[in-house]
Amino acid sequence: MTDCIKLLPDHVANQIAAGEVVQRPASVVKELLENAIDAKATIIQLVVKDSGKSLIQVIDNGTGMSPTDARLSFERHATSKITTANDLFNLSTKGFRGEALASIGAVAQVELKTKRPADEVGCLIKMEGSKVIDQGVTTCSTGTSVSVKNLFFNIPARRNFLKSDAVEFRHILDEFHRVALAHEQLKFVLTHNNTELFHLPEGNLKQRIVGIFGQKINDKLVPINEDTDLVEVSGFVGKPSHAKRSRSEQFLFVNNRYIKNAYLGHAVENAFEGLLAAPLRPSYFLFLKVDPHSIDINIHPTKTEIKFEDDHSIYAILRAAVKHSLGQYQIAPVLDFDGDVDLGPSYGQMKQGAQAPEVSFDGQFNPFKATQKGSSYTPNKATNPNWEGLYIGLQSSSNSNDDHHLEQFEDRTSSQLAAFDAPEQIQSKCFQLHRKYIVKPLNKGLLFVHQNRAHQRVLYEDILHKLSDSKGHSQQLLFPLTLDLNQREQLALKELKDTLDHIGFQFEGDHDVVLTGIPTMVPESEVGSVLDQLIETANSEISGQHFSQSDLLATALSKSLSVPTGKALSQEEQIDLLDKLFACQAPNVSPDQKPTFSTWSLDDIDQSF
Ligand code: ADP
Ligand code: MG
């Protein structure tokens, strides 16, 4: 056989390498912003058009480059930031791989203008698919401007793979937020489709957080400061009353670099134990400073993952630091919760070696099992939705009797239940187990219904029905509610506007959105949590999985209006819920496709004896 190995031409190799660095417009944003910071810029402007699909431009007032450097910057592994592998363990810059500009130049049309302070004229380079198509002098101010046009113009498959403008822009915002949060001493401006969305002057961290997430977060921030030999922790956590239904306001930085680390994130969430009920997640903006030699940031190409030498101790310190501040600022004692209020000492005070946290796990846990074990909680009053009965928006049938339900069981339940051969009369009533399940004896076994998921299913079908039926009825709010929304939230709301109008929400204004009417099915006291849930559902990655906006809306509303786990239900309410569940089209699953009930047959019971 003849030899068949060939070296790939540069532009092909670059395109392949680009796949790692440039996944979507947001990746370009991240790389360009980081280059501007590495170039010691103090003012950084980001200009985006069509969610980055047609233009991403970053303009900085940093050091600029010589014409030779400017040309070299597009070569692969061309960097001014490290010279030996050892430098990797002593990094003070964001970039170091020398791959970003080469990768971007391989998959887009790039125009670079740059000038050093002492130079009379600047230098211009135009690249397209790894080829220089123009090079020369230009007039420009000191610093660098990189415009990236028509990303993936030469890889149609990648371009088609991009998500909707709304989703791609959300990713861009995420990257912008991460960079802007870590550099409060720099000025950032973000313009999208000729509208200035953010104008963040230099300031302190708190001002930066407020600049990004809105005035409403201003008095919700609890400062964290803990200095130990191993790590310095600083930043803020949000008070429990500011908790979100997603992790969208959770930011962890190590040596000023944004990182994702589920283990350390858990440490922070764990410090809120007893203060937050289940779906709520604390907001945090935390900065860890560690010896660069004790971490390895090089394990992931996009550098958001990071390995620590001693992450057990950092876990313990982080958790204690957050607990300590929550206690110190009297967040913890004012809330009524049953647990032991052990706020833990300050690590700074202890100055002792940290102990590794005990990690407990449930060996029996099987995520694929229909009903998973889990501790139930009694939600604290501040966050517990004040559910106005199981009857929200539904006709009440609480005076129905047992026989009536059984008929419904017989008629409407799935084959799963039918196999139990429910008798004509069952004398026994149902009861609640752990304020989580409704248990009902059947003729040949037992029925377990997950109260929260079952109620979600009931509400979901009812809301979908209303949505498809006709325009929802609206009730005017006595006191119109001004919504203090951040950019991300405004975006999500805009996307849903038509559907929201349809079901009876009434909004006025574009920037300062004012809510003037709400659907009759939503109790006024619940408006806040309903909107929160809606925005979170729309914002979450999984929103793409919903069939339609109505589906998304019905899912979100059913989640926020459903009776929670931990809520005691009267006999009538339990019966009513079972009744309505089995009158549903698809009683077996919640809107999220999780099981709503399971059965235990006499055979199963017999077998355990
Ligand atoms: P890296 O940042 O990993 O070094 P890049 O491909 O992002 O690799 O950039 C290559 C080089 O180009 C950098 O090392 C830097 O010297 C130079 N460079 C890139 N962007 C800028 C900028 N905005 N201002 C000044 N120099 C820049
Ligand atoms: Mg770089």
XYZ file of C-alpha atoms in Angstrom, residues 34-44 59-67 69 80-81 113-119 141-145:
35
model
C -10.727 39.001 27.083
C -8.170 40.181 24.533
C -9.180 43.775 25.214
C -8.717 43.248 28.957
C -5.351 41.573 28.423
C -4.366 44.630 26.360
C -5.002 46.765 29.482
C -7.939 48.646 27.998
C -10.000 50.814 30.351
C -12.954 51.368 28.033
C -14.389 48.422 26.129
C -13.389 48.288 20.379
C -10.794 48.896 23.085
C -8.405 51.649 24.097
C -5.640 49.236 25.068
C -2.000 48.880 24.015
C -2.639 48.212 20.333
C -0.262 46.164 18.173
C 2.566 46.772 15.759
C 1.791 45.894 12.128
C 2.188 41.637 15.630
C 2.465 37.290 23.447
C 1.327 35.937 26.771
C -7.686 47.932 13.125
C -5.005 48.642 15.671
C -2.666 51.452 16.720
C -0.131 51.800 19.510
C -0.045 55.142 21.380
C 3.249 56.248 19.784
C 2.280 55.322 16.213
C -7.547 55.882 17.537
C -5.164 54.165 19.914
C -6.200 50.669 20.771
C -7.741 47.860 18.800
C -11.012 47.260 17.040
